[in-house]
mmCIF file of C-alpha atoms and ligand atoms in Angstrom:
data_model
loop_
_atom_site.group_PDB
_atom_site.id
_atom_site.type_symbol
_atom_site.label_atom_id
_atom_site.label_comp_id
_atom_site.label_asym_id
_atom_site.label_seq_id
_atom_site.Cartn_x
_atom_site.Cartn_y
_atom_site.Cartn_z
ATOM 1 C CA MET A 1 13.008 -18.233 -4.761
ATOM 2 C CA ALA A 2 10.793 -14.810 -6.658
ATOM 3 C CA VAL A 3 8.491 -16.789 -8.858
ATOM 4 C CA GLY A 4 5.701 -15.055 -10.906
ATOM 5 C CA LEU A 5 7.503 -11.250 -10.587
ATOM 6 C CA GLN A 6 7.191 -11.431 -14.731
ATOM 7 C CA ALA A 7 4.366 -12.222 -16.724
ATOM 8 C CA ALA A 8 5.190 -10.799 -19.941
ATOM 9 C CA GLU A 9 8.145 -8.907 -21.498
ATOM 10 C CA ASN A 10 8.371 -6.009 -19.721
ATOM 11 C CA ILE A 11 5.112 -5.304 -18.118
ATOM 12 C CA SER A 12 4.654 -6.530 -14.674
ATOM 13 C CA VAL A 13 2.064 -9.092 -13.492
ATOM 14 C CA LEU A 14 -1.426 -8.169 -14.685
ATOM 15 C CA GLY A 15 0.212 -5.050 -15.064
ATOM 16 C CA ASN A 16 -0.759 -1.865 -18.323
ATOM 17 C CA LYS A 17 0.884 -0.696 -21.071
ATOM 18 C CA PRO A 18 2.352 2.546 -20.133
ATOM 19 C CA ARG A 19 0.743 5.664 -21.630
ATOM 20 C CA TRP A 20 3.731 8.001 -21.858
ATOM 21 C CA ASP A 21 2.006 10.337 -23.645
ATOM 22 C CA VAL A 22 0.056 11.216 -20.302
ATOM 23 C CA LEU A 23 3.516 12.744 -18.514
ATOM 24 C CA GLU A 24 3.194 15.252 -21.417
ATOM 25 C CA HIS A 25 0.648 16.987 -18.862
ATOM 26 C CA TYR A 26 3.253 17.491 -16.400
ATOM 27 C CA GLN A 27 6.030 19.345 -18.308
ATOM 28 C CA GLN A 28 7.852 21.926 -16.177
ATOM 29 C CA THR A 29 5.674 21.244 -13.425
ATOM 30 C CA ILE A 30 8.725 20.353 -11.183
ATOM 31 C CA THR A 31 12.314 21.813 -10.953
ATOM 32 C CA ARG A 32 15.676 20.054 -11.342
ATOM 33 C CA ASP A 33 16.493 19.862 -7.526
ATOM 34 C CA GLU A 34 12.891 18.690 -6.667
ATOM 35 C CA PHE A 35 13.383 15.996 -9.183
ATOM 36 C CA ALA A 36 16.800 14.624 -8.592
ATOM 37 C CA HIS A 37 15.538 15.496 -4.594
ATOM 38 C CA LEU A 38 12.434 12.384 -5.160
ATOM 39 C CA ILE A 39 14.315 10.406 -7.366
ATOM 40 C CA ASN A 40 17.829 10.140 -4.846
ATOM 41 C CA ASP A 41 16.370 9.813 -1.376
ATOM 42 C CA VAL A 42 12.424 8.591 -1.987
ATOM 43 C CA TYR A 43 11.743 6.884 -4.602
ATOM 44 C CA GLY A 44 15.146 5.491 -6.115
ATOM 45 C CA THR A 45 17.464 4.785 -2.769
ATOM 46 C CA HIS A 46 18.351 1.238 -4.324
ATOM 47 C CA GLY A 47 19.742 2.838 -7.354
ATOM 48 C CA PHE A 48 19.140 1.632 -10.748
ATOM 49 C CA ALA A 49 20.184 0.733 -15.084
ATOM 50 C CA PRO A 50 22.285 4.256 -16.115
ATOM 51 C CA ASP A 51 19.648 4.234 -19.027
ATOM 52 C CA ILE A 52 16.655 4.335 -17.065
ATOM 53 C CA ILE A 53 16.584 7.368 -15.679
ATOM 54 C CA GLU A 54 19.014 10.342 -16.765
ATOM 55 C CA ILE A 55 19.117 13.825 -14.900
ATOM 56 C CA LYS A 56 20.630 16.443 -17.412
ATOM 57 C CA ASP A 57 20.229 20.180 -16.619
ATOM 58 C CA ASN A 58 17.293 21.368 -17.948
ATOM 59 C CA THR A 59 15.867 18.017 -18.801
ATOM 60 C CA ALA A 60 15.135 14.427 -17.421
ATOM 61 C CA ARG A 61 16.080 11.051 -20.348
ATOM 62 C CA ILE A 62 13.506 8.940 -19.237
ATOM 63 C CA LEU A 63 13.513 4.997 -20.654
ATOM 64 C CA MET A 64 10.082 4.749 -22.150
ATOM 65 C CA ASN A 65 11.175 1.312 -23.981
ATOM 66 C CA ARG A 66 14.895 -0.680 -23.921
ATOM 67 C CA ASP A 67 14.416 -2.776 -27.371
ATOM 68 C CA ALA A 68 12.821 0.371 -28.857
ATOM 69 C CA GLN A 69 15.748 3.261 -27.467
ATOM 70 C CA LYS A 70 12.642 5.112 -26.783
ATOM 71 C CA PHE A 71 13.000 7.610 -24.391
ATOM 72 C CA PHE A 72 10.977 10.532 -22.892
ATOM 73 C CA THR A 73 12.081 13.841 -22.290
ATOM 74 C CA LEU A 74 10.809 15.746 -19.254
ATOM 75 C CA GLN A 75 11.124 19.572 -19.268
ATOM 76 C CA PHE A 76 12.204 21.169 -15.665
ATOM 77 C CA ALA A 77 10.502 24.156 -14.376
ATOM 78 C CA ALA A 78 13.225 26.841 -14.508
ATOM 79 C CA SER A 79 12.234 27.902 -10.591
ATOM 80 C CA THR A 80 9.785 26.891 -8.000
ATOM 81 C CA GLU A 81 7.835 30.370 -8.894
ATOM 82 C CA GLU A 82 7.866 29.223 -12.658
ATOM 83 C CA ARG A 83 6.417 25.742 -12.141
ATOM 84 C CA LYS A 84 3.049 24.732 -14.056
ATOM 85 C CA LEU A 85 0.137 23.874 -12.472
ATOM 86 C CA VAL A 86 0.378 19.881 -11.591
ATOM 87 C CA PRO A 87 -2.694 18.099 -13.142
ATOM 88 C CA ARG A 88 -4.088 15.757 -10.447
ATOM 89 C CA LEU A 89 -7.840 15.047 -9.116
ATOM 90 C CA TRP A 90 -6.838 14.758 -5.331
ATOM 91 C CA ARG A 91 -6.757 18.003 -3.406
ATOM 92 C CA PRO A 92 -3.885 18.659 -0.856
ATOM 93 C CA ALA A 93 -4.749 19.994 2.747
ATOM 94 C CA LYS A 94 -3.811 23.287 1.614
ATOM 95 C CA SER A 95 -6.481 24.151 -1.064
ATOM 96 C CA LEU A 96 -9.015 22.886 1.032
ATOM 97 C CA PRO A 97 -11.816 25.362 1.856
ATOM 98 C CA PRO A 98 -11.226 26.353 5.692
ATOM 99 C CA ALA A 99 -12.706 23.630 7.722
ATOM 100 C CA GLY A 100 -16.015 24.358 9.717
ATOM 101 C CA SER A 101 -16.045 24.996 13.649
ATOM 102 C CA GLY A 102 -15.725 21.454 14.861
ATOM 103 C CA LYS A 103 -15.151 19.579 11.733
ATOM 104 C CA PRO A 104 -11.400 19.548 10.641
ATOM 105 C CA LEU A 105 -11.981 17.283 8.038
ATOM 106 C CA SER A 106 -14.944 18.882 6.687
ATOM 107 C CA GLY A 107 -15.357 18.050 2.825
ATOM 108 C CA LEU A 108 -11.917 15.892 2.597
ATOM 109 C CA LYS A 109 -12.709 12.564 0.654
ATOM 110 C CA ILE A 110 -11.046 9.287 2.528
ATOM 111 C CA ALA A 111 -11.367 6.077 0.721
ATOM 112 C CA LEU A 112 -10.570 3.340 3.256
ATOM 113 C CA ASP A 113 -9.182 0.373 2.138
ATOM 114 C CA PRO A 114 -9.199 -3.046 4.750
ATOM 115 C CA GLY A 115 -6.335 -4.966 3.525
ATOM 116 C CA HIS A 116 -6.800 -8.591 2.325
ATOM 117 C CA LEU A 117 -10.223 -10.152 2.059
ATOM 118 C CA GLY A 118 -10.977 -12.471 4.914
ATOM 119 C CA GLY A 119 -13.598 -14.547 6.081
ATOM 120 C CA LYS A 120 -13.789 -17.417 3.389
ATOM 121 C CA TRP A 121 -10.455 -16.458 2.001
ATOM 122 C CA ALA A 122 -8.261 -15.937 4.518
ATOM 123 C CA LYS A 123 -7.003 -19.326 5.060
ATOM 124 C CA MET A 124 -5.875 -18.700 1.113
ATOM 125 C CA GLU A 125 -4.731 -15.595 1.536
ATOM 126 C CA GLU A 126 -2.620 -17.119 4.223
ATOM 127 C CA ARG A 127 -3.936 -14.462 6.765
ATOM 128 C CA TRP A 128 -5.129 -17.203 9.039
ATOM 129 C CA PHE A 129 -4.442 -18.664 12.579
ATOM 130 C CA GLN A 130 -6.059 -20.666 15.214
ATOM 131 C CA VAL A 131 -4.808 -21.197 18.484
ATOM 132 C CA GLY A 132 -6.582 -24.177 19.896
ATOM 133 C CA ASP A 133 -10.284 -23.688 19.972
ATOM 134 C CA SER A 134 -10.132 -20.330 20.351
ATOM 135 C CA GLN A 135 -11.584 -17.871 17.310
ATOM 136 C CA PRO A 136 -9.620 -17.662 14.439
ATOM 137 C CA VAL A 137 -7.573 -15.090 13.536
ATOM 138 C CA GLN A 138 -8.086 -13.447 10.144
ATOM 139 C CA GLU A 139 -6.422 -10.491 9.145
ATOM 140 C CA GLY A 140 -9.264 -9.359 6.538
ATOM 141 C CA ASP A 141 -11.942 -9.345 8.981
ATOM 142 C CA LEU A 142 -9.764 -7.176 11.710
ATOM 143 C CA THR A 143 -9.262 -4.610 9.264
ATOM 144 C CA LEU A 144 -12.881 -4.279 7.755
ATOM 145 C CA ARG A 145 -14.173 -4.182 11.566
ATOM 146 C CA VAL A 146 -11.613 -0.982 12.089
ATOM 147 C CA ALA A 147 -12.909 0.583 8.935
ATOM 148 C CA ARG A 148 -15.924 0.438 9.851
ATOM 149 C CA LEU A 149 -15.474 2.045 13.703
ATOM 150 C CA LEU A 150 -12.989 4.431 11.604
ATOM 151 C CA ALA A 151 -15.625 5.606 8.826
ATOM 152 C CA LEU A 152 -18.091 6.653 11.934
ATOM 153 C CA ARG A 153 -15.383 8.861 13.583
ATOM 154 C CA LEU A 154 -14.124 10.308 10.192
ATOM 155 C CA ARG A 155 -17.459 11.409 9.132
ATOM 156 C CA ASP A 156 -18.280 12.746 12.718
ATOM 157 C CA LEU A 157 -15.507 15.056 11.569
ATOM 158 C CA GLY A 158 -16.541 16.478 8.374
ATOM 159 C CA ALA A 159 -15.677 13.612 6.203
ATOM 160 C CA LYS A 160 -16.688 12.020 3.026
ATOM 161 C CA VAL A 161 -15.608 8.056 3.318
ATOM 162 C CA SER A 162 -15.995 5.431 0.816
ATOM 163 C CA PHE A 163 -15.183 2.007 1.412
ATOM 164 C CA VAL A 164 -12.737 0.107 -1.364
ATOM 165 C CA ARG A 165 -13.956 -2.763 0.308
ATOM 166 C CA SER A 166 -17.115 -2.792 2.433
ATOM 167 C CA THR A 167 -17.597 -7.051 2.531
ATOM 168 C CA ASP A 168 -15.940 -10.045 2.835
ATOM 169 C CA GLU A 169 -16.257 -10.780 -0.644
ATOM 170 C CA PRO A 170 -13.432 -9.719 -3.276
ATOM 171 C CA THR A 171 -13.566 -7.004 -5.344
ATOM 172 C CA THR A 172 -12.231 -8.717 -8.572
ATOM 173 C CA GLY A 173 -14.772 -10.805 -10.822
ATOM 174 C CA LYS A 174 -11.782 -13.243 -11.523
ATOM 175 C CA ARG A 175 -11.024 -16.307 -9.420
ATOM 176 C CA PRO A 176 -8.094 -18.664 -8.898
ATOM 177 C CA ASP A 177 -9.384 -20.805 -12.184
ATOM 178 C CA ASP A 178 -9.324 -17.740 -14.036
ATOM 179 C CA PHE A 179 -5.905 -17.851 -13.497
ATOM 180 C CA ARG A 180 -4.308 -20.939 -13.942
ATOM 181 C CA GLU A 181 -2.718 -20.216 -17.881
ATOM 182 C CA LEU A 182 -1.463 -17.781 -16.767
ATOM 183 C CA ALA A 183 0.135 -19.118 -13.495
ATOM 184 C CA ARG A 184 1.596 -22.002 -15.485
ATOM 185 C CA LYS A 185 3.366 -19.484 -17.920
ATOM 186 C CA ILE A 186 4.889 -17.845 -15.305
ATOM 187 C CA LEU A 187 6.226 -20.428 -13.890
ATOM 188 C CA ILE A 188 7.521 -22.017 -16.656
ATOM 189 C CA ARG A 189 8.928 -17.975 -17.512
ATOM 190 C CA ASN A 190 10.900 -18.152 -14.080
ATOM 191 C CA GLY A 191 12.346 -21.876 -14.199
ATOM 192 C CA VAL A 192 9.613 -24.342 -13.455
ATOM 193 C CA PRO A 193 9.627 -26.769 -16.660
ATOM 194 C CA GLN A 194 6.788 -28.521 -15.619
ATOM 195 C CA PRO A 195 4.659 -27.154 -12.846
ATOM 196 C CA ARG A 196 3.104 -29.612 -10.441
ATOM 197 C CA ALA A 197 -1.076 -28.805 -10.249
ATOM 198 C CA ASN A 198 -1.874 -28.721 -6.716
ATOM 199 C CA VAL A 199 -0.394 -27.798 -3.073
ATOM 200 C CA LEU A 200 -0.027 -30.992 -1.212
ATOM 201 C CA ASP A 201 -0.728 -29.151 2.055
ATOM 202 C CA SER A 202 0.075 -25.761 4.076
ATOM 203 C CA THR A 203 3.644 -26.830 5.130
ATOM 204 C CA ASP A 204 4.472 -28.241 1.697
ATOM 205 C CA PRO A 205 7.898 -26.320 0.879
ATOM 206 C CA GLU A 206 7.515 -26.685 -3.114
ATOM 207 C CA LYS A 207 3.891 -24.699 -3.174
ATOM 208 C CA GLU A 208 5.483 -21.844 -4.611
ATOM 209 C CA LYS A 209 6.204 -23.655 -7.389
ATOM 210 C CA THR A 210 2.741 -25.287 -8.262
ATOM 211 C CA ILE A 211 0.079 -23.640 -10.426
ATOM 212 C CA ARG A 212 -2.845 -23.462 -7.339
ATOM 213 C CA TRP A 213 -0.575 -21.439 -5.587
ATOM 214 C CA GLN A 214 0.739 -19.040 -8.298
ATOM 215 C CA SER A 215 -3.221 -19.047 -9.118
ATOM 216 C CA GLU A 216 -4.641 -17.885 -6.139
ATOM 217 C CA ILE A 217 -2.234 -15.009 -5.456
ATOM 218 C CA LEU A 218 -3.084 -13.974 -8.791
ATOM 219 C CA PHE A 219 -6.428 -13.664 -7.780
ATOM 220 C CA TYR A 220 -6.356 -12.421 -4.233
ATOM 221 C CA ARG A 221 -3.359 -10.269 -4.541
ATOM 222 C CA TYR A 222 -2.842 -9.099 -8.252
ATOM 223 C CA SER A 223 -6.435 -8.777 -9.518
ATOM 224 C CA GLU A 224 -8.051 -7.583 -6.297
ATOM 225 C CA ILE A 225 -5.616 -4.751 -5.730
ATOM 226 C CA ARG A 226 -5.446 -3.711 -9.560
ATOM 227 C CA ARG A 227 -9.355 -4.020 -9.278
ATOM 228 C CA ARG A 228 -9.485 -1.846 -6.188
ATOM 229 C CA ALA A 229 -6.804 0.663 -7.682
ATOM 230 C CA ALA A 230 -9.903 1.108 -10.620
ATOM 231 C CA LEU A 231 -12.219 1.606 -8.024
ATOM 232 C CA VAL A 232 -10.167 3.975 -6.315
ATOM 233 C CA ASN A 233 -8.761 6.502 -9.547
ATOM 234 C CA PHE A 234 -11.353 6.400 -11.693
ATOM 235 C CA LYS A 235 -14.893 6.034 -9.377
ATOM 236 C CA LEU A 236 -13.847 7.509 -5.964
ATOM 237 C CA HIS A 237 -11.388 10.149 -6.531
ATOM 238 C CA PRO A 238 -10.521 10.410 -2.612
ATOM 239 C CA ASP A 239 -8.063 12.985 -1.844
ATOM 240 C CA LEU A 240 -7.089 10.269 0.446
ATOM 241 C CA VAL A 241 -6.651 6.418 0.977
ATOM 242 C CA LEU A 242 -6.011 4.479 4.639
ATOM 243 C CA CYS A 243 -4.806 1.504 3.684
ATOM 244 C CA LEU A 244 -5.611 -0.651 7.126
ATOM 245 C CA HIS A 245 -3.442 -3.770 8.087
ATOM 246 C CA PHE A 246 -2.420 -5.449 10.876
ATOM 247 C CA ASN A 247 1.379 -6.697 10.949
ATOM 248 C CA ALA A 248 2.473 -10.512 11.960
ATOM 249 C CA GLU A 249 5.541 -12.166 12.509
ATOM 250 C CA GLY A 250 6.069 -15.335 11.082
ATOM 251 C CA TRP A 251 3.337 -17.385 13.197
ATOM 252 C CA GLY A 252 4.611 -21.280 11.549
ATOM 253 C CA ASP A 253 2.153 -24.090 11.292
ATOM 254 C CA PRO A 254 -1.386 -21.844 11.353
ATOM 255 C CA THR A 255 -2.837 -24.569 13.315
ATOM 256 C CA SER A 256 -0.060 -24.332 15.758
ATOM 257 C CA PRO A 257 1.048 -20.832 15.657
ATOM 258 C CA MET A 258 3.914 -19.211 17.333
ATOM 259 C CA LEU A 259 3.046 -17.032 19.588
ATOM 260 C CA THR A 260 5.566 -13.894 20.594
ATOM 261 C CA ASP A 261 6.354 -11.385 22.804
ATOM 262 C CA THR A 262 7.164 -8.043 20.444
ATOM 263 C CA SER A 263 4.705 -6.169 19.245
ATOM 264 C CA HIS A 264 4.956 -2.872 16.922
ATOM 265 C CA LEU A 265 4.262 -0.248 14.634
ATOM 266 C CA HIS A 266 5.402 1.215 11.061
ATOM 267 C CA LEU A 267 3.669 2.827 8.292
ATOM 268 C CA LEU A 268 4.512 2.615 4.754
ATOM 269 C CA VAL A 269 4.513 5.131 1.759
ATOM 270 C CA ASN A 270 4.855 4.778 -1.767
ATOM 271 C CA GLY A 271 8.807 4.185 -2.833
ATOM 272 C CA SER A 272 11.976 2.602 -2.354
ATOM 273 C CA TYR A 273 11.905 0.921 -5.816
ATOM 274 C CA LEU A 274 14.492 -1.680 -6.839
ATOM 275 C CA ALA A 275 16.476 -1.664 -9.644
ATOM 276 C CA GLU A 276 14.905 -4.617 -10.867
ATOM 277 C CA GLU A 277 11.001 -3.243 -10.676
ATOM 278 C CA LEU A 278 12.442 -0.020 -12.703
ATOM 279 C CA GLU A 279 13.007 -2.245 -15.257
ATOM 280 C CA PHE A 280 9.299 -2.786 -15.869
ATOM 281 C CA ASP A 281 7.923 -0.609 -18.487
ATOM 282 C CA ASP A 282 5.028 -0.047 -16.198
ATOM 283 C CA GLU A 283 5.934 -0.164 -12.813
ATOM 284 C CA ARG A 284 8.830 2.784 -13.880
ATOM 285 C CA PHE A 285 5.904 4.966 -15.758
ATOM 286 C CA GLU A 286 3.426 4.794 -12.514
ATOM 287 C CA MET A 287 6.846 5.740 -10.428
ATOM 288 C CA ILE A 288 7.468 8.985 -12.538
ATOM 289 C CA ARG A 289 3.763 9.824 -12.904
ATOM 290 C CA ARG A 290 3.243 9.074 -9.258
ATOM 291 C CA LEU A 291 6.560 11.064 -8.475
ATOM 292 C CA LEU A 292 5.411 14.121 -10.940
ATOM 293 C CA SER A 293 1.780 14.121 -9.036
ATOM 294 C CA HIS A 294 3.642 15.215 -5.510
ATOM 295 C CA THR A 295 1.994 12.936 -3.379
ATOM 296 C CA TYR A 296 5.000 12.874 -1.677
ATOM 297 C CA ASP A 297 4.848 16.299 -0.918
ATOM 298 C CA GLU A 298 1.541 15.290 1.208
ATOM 299 C CA GLU A 299 1.974 12.145 2.013
ATOM 300 C CA LEU A 300 4.606 12.404 4.314
ATOM 301 C CA PRO A 301 4.036 14.697 6.713
ATOM 302 C CA LEU A 302 1.036 13.072 6.915
ATOM 303 C CA THR A 303 1.858 9.845 7.519
ATOM 304 C CA ASP A 304 4.102 10.808 10.027
ATOM 305 C CA LYS A 305 1.427 12.782 11.720
ATOM 306 C CA ILE A 306 -1.020 9.665 12.009
ATOM 307 C CA ALA A 307 2.203 7.941 12.728
ATOM 308 C CA LEU A 308 3.031 9.380 15.916
ATOM 309 C CA ALA A 309 -0.789 10.057 17.166
ATOM 310 C CA MET A 310 -0.937 5.746 16.734
ATOM 311 C CA ALA A 311 2.227 5.033 18.512
ATOM 312 C CA ARG A 312 1.037 7.815 21.382
ATOM 313 C CA GLU A 313 -2.021 5.589 21.602
ATOM 314 C CA THR A 314 -0.455 1.946 20.921
ATOM 315 C CA GLY A 315 2.497 2.776 22.992
ATOM 316 C CA LEU A 316 4.104 0.566 20.451
ATOM 317 C CA PRO A 317 7.708 0.864 19.422
ATOM 318 C CA PRO A 318 8.538 1.569 15.466
ATOM 319 C CA TYR A 319 9.575 -1.609 13.751
ATOM 320 C CA GLN A 320 13.019 -2.085 12.148
ATOM 321 C CA TYR A 321 13.342 -4.181 9.147
ATOM 322 C CA PRO A 322 15.752 -6.590 9.413
ATOM 323 C CA THR A 323 17.579 -5.321 6.608
ATOM 324 C CA THR A 324 17.519 -2.508 3.552
ATOM 325 C CA ASN A 325 16.616 -4.234 1.185
ATOM 326 C CA SER A 326 13.296 -3.343 0.020
ATOM 327 C CA THR A 327 12.930 0.004 2.580
ATOM 328 C CA THR A 328 13.858 3.240 3.094
ATOM 329 C CA LYS A 329 13.358 5.501 5.988
ATOM 330 C CA VAL A 330 11.597 8.756 5.465
ATOM 331 C CA GLY A 331 10.489 11.333 7.618
ATOM 332 C CA THR A 332 11.006 12.400 11.344
ATOM 333 C CA SER A 333 8.640 9.949 13.184
ATOM 334 C CA GLY A 334 11.070 7.469 13.128
ATOM 335 C CA TYR A 335 8.043 5.061 12.092
ATOM 336 C CA VAL A 336 7.215 5.463 8.234
ATOM 337 C CA TYR A 337 9.447 3.531 5.112
ATOM 338 C CA ALA A 338 9.128 4.139 1.805
ATOM 339 C CA ARG A 339 8.109 0.780 -0.033
ATOM 340 C CA ASN A 340 6.961 0.189 -3.662
ATOM 341 C CA LEU A 341 3.653 -1.805 -2.754
ATOM 342 C CA LEU A 342 1.128 -2.326 -5.050
ATOM 343 C CA ALA A 343 -1.434 -0.317 -4.006
ATOM 344 C CA THR A 344 0.465 2.795 -2.845
ATOM 345 C CA ARG A 345 2.025 2.570 -6.505
ATOM 346 C CA LEU A 346 -1.662 2.316 -7.951
ATOM 347 C CA TYR A 347 -3.659 4.577 -6.097
ATOM 348 C CA ARG A 348 -3.056 7.991 -7.812
ATOM 349 C CA CYS A 349 -3.570 10.454 -4.457
ATOM 350 C CA PRO A 350 -1.877 10.342 -1.384
ATOM 351 C CA VAL A 351 -2.021 6.706 0.148
ATOM 352 C CA VAL A 352 -1.017 5.729 3.919
ATOM 353 C CA TYR A 353 -0.444 2.518 4.617
ATOM 354 C CA CYS A 354 -0.946 0.997 8.521
ATOM 355 C CA GLU A 355 0.995 -1.595 9.884
ATOM 356 C CA PRO A 356 0.639 -1.356 13.836
ATOM 357 C CA TYR A 357 -0.147 -4.982 15.884
ATOM 358 C CA VAL A 358 1.546 -7.882 15.746
ATOM 359 C CA MET A 359 -1.257 -10.034 15.266
ATOM 360 C CA ASN A 360 0.508 -13.354 16.785
ATOM 361 C CA SER A 361 2.018 -11.756 20.071
ATOM 362 C CA LYS A 362 0.423 -12.855 23.373
ATOM 363 C CA ASP A 363 -1.385 -9.471 23.846
ATOM 364 C CA VAL A 364 -2.388 -8.296 20.713
ATOM 365 C CA PHE A 365 -3.940 -12.190 20.361
ATOM 366 C CA ALA A 366 -6.118 -11.638 23.967
ATOM 367 C CA ARG A 367 -6.944 -7.979 23.110
ATOM 368 C CA ILE A 368 -8.361 -9.995 19.253
ATOM 369 C CA GLN A 369 -9.976 -12.385 21.384
ATOM 370 C CA ALA A 370 -11.395 -9.950 23.617
ATOM 371 C CA GLY A 371 -13.155 -8.466 20.555
ATOM 372 C CA ASP A 372 -15.043 -5.108 20.545
ATOM 373 C CA TYR A 373 -16.375 -3.209 23.377
ATOM 374 C CA GLU A 374 -16.877 0.093 25.157
ATOM 375 C CA GLY A 375 -14.536 1.744 27.622
ATOM 376 C CA THR A 376 -11.678 -0.221 28.420
ATOM 377 C CA ARG A 377 -11.244 -3.710 30.158
ATOM 378 C CA ASN A 378 -8.253 -5.814 31.652
ATOM 379 C CA ILE A 379 -6.366 -7.418 29.402
ATOM 380 C CA ASN A 380 -3.097 -9.364 30.723
ATOM 381 C CA GLY A 381 -2.922 -6.785 33.530
ATOM 382 C CA VAL A 382 -3.711 -3.977 31.862
ATOM 383 C CA GLU A 383 -7.113 -1.858 31.399
ATOM 384 C CA ARG A 384 -7.074 -1.254 27.997
ATOM 385 C CA LYS A 385 -9.429 -0.085 24.653
ATOM 386 C CA SER A 386 -10.553 -2.671 22.513
ATOM 387 C CA ILE A 387 -7.557 -3.229 19.703
ATOM 388 C CA PHE A 388 -10.107 -2.255 17.211
ATOM 389 C CA ARG A 389 -11.444 1.820 18.744
ATOM 390 C CA GLU A 390 -7.646 2.051 19.808
ATOM 391 C CA TYR A 391 -6.766 1.490 15.978
ATOM 392 C CA ALA A 392 -9.046 3.789 14.668
ATOM 393 C CA ASP A 393 -9.018 6.232 16.993
ATOM 394 C CA SER A 394 -5.198 6.895 16.624
ATOM 395 C CA VAL A 395 -5.821 7.036 13.195
ATOM 396 C CA ALA A 396 -9.006 9.619 13.150
ATOM 397 C CA GLU A 397 -6.711 11.908 16.015
ATOM 398 C CA GLY A 398 -3.566 11.898 13.359
ATOM 399 C CA LEU A 399 -5.985 13.087 10.768
ATOM 400 C CA VAL A 400 -7.081 15.940 12.754
ATOM 401 C CA GLU A 401 -3.804 17.079 13.971
ATOM 402 C CA TYR A 402 -2.921 17.124 10.365
ATOM 403 C CA TYR A 403 -5.404 18.474 8.623
ATOM 404 C CA SER A 404 -6.585 21.320 11.228
ATOM 405 C CA ARG A 405 -2.318 22.648 11.139
ATOM 406 C CA ALA A 406 -2.472 22.135 7.557
ATOM 407 C CA ARG A 407 -5.787 23.497 6.172
ATOM 408 C CA GLY A 408 -5.444 26.400 8.213
ATOM 409 C CA SER A 409 -8.978 26.095 9.900
ATOM 410 C CA SER A 410 -11.592 28.946 11.257
ATOM 411 C CA ASP A 411 -11.349 28.403 15.010
HETATM 412 ZN ZN1 LIG B 501 -2.091 -6.898 5.434
#
């Protein structure tokens, strides 16, 4: 049951009212063919109501508000040569100055976004499991560890690195209790007329229908990611955000988790909006603004390059989503999907969202337990780098390969 999708009329959870007037700055910045390709093959692959976007000969008519029957008219550029300049703060690789020798990332502003919170929040986030009396596995701690190693490598290569999160404390100033009233309203709106206050335990099948569970997710997901987006968009102004995650398969009871033999890799870029997501005025607006910013032109080839470097270094096979209900495979590497995640939608620059390793696979679990180390060690019979260094090194390698070629280095 998809509880919690809608908080208010036509605006998604904790969303902002769209500022459609901003799109006036994007008039004649895209051709009809480019626009139609991005809608059909990347952003609107699941279809949508006919009044949402209507592509005509020289314009597109975009729904602003259905109740008020208000529409935005986007004028296309007559040809690629006649496109007006796209307003944006991030710089594509080809507009960066040539790289200094040995510094293929010189001048590039990269923000690292270690997924989740970890620390004392890991259990609440449901990003925690423990096998016997081994070290608990907390995704938010693992991603921060990778981010710190990656920052060292990227700075060595000339990049200016910032952190969207650099500790295990939330970026948002809000806490779950601040969202109790909103959580109650969301539950009532979604057909739970008298929501229970508390969760019984972690295996409670009705936990999603409690005010406690909903107010926690409003805190650690919606409020936290929206706050990170404000940091990225109004303070850090990076050329690129790297979202760092570890994947998992369902582990059941977190105190007695199932371990699996499978591990895999995939990366995500923004796109593949669901018809019902495009019904929200803010999501539709954010999609159109992102499309018009031409982020996809940069983030797809970059993500493909990083994916191939990670595949080479980790030896992981590509993850196959069991259904195509919310994702669309894009690019040429076989590892990249488009998906509408909060972070990939809201950060106003190219975003590469990494999902390597199944944390509860036997090999990955053993490598996490081994911690960070230099060189290689024998893990389950194979000589391996520390999993944290392998992750960081492979992402850095993909960036070097992409930017060396795309910006035209001096060597
Ligand atoms: Zn994650």
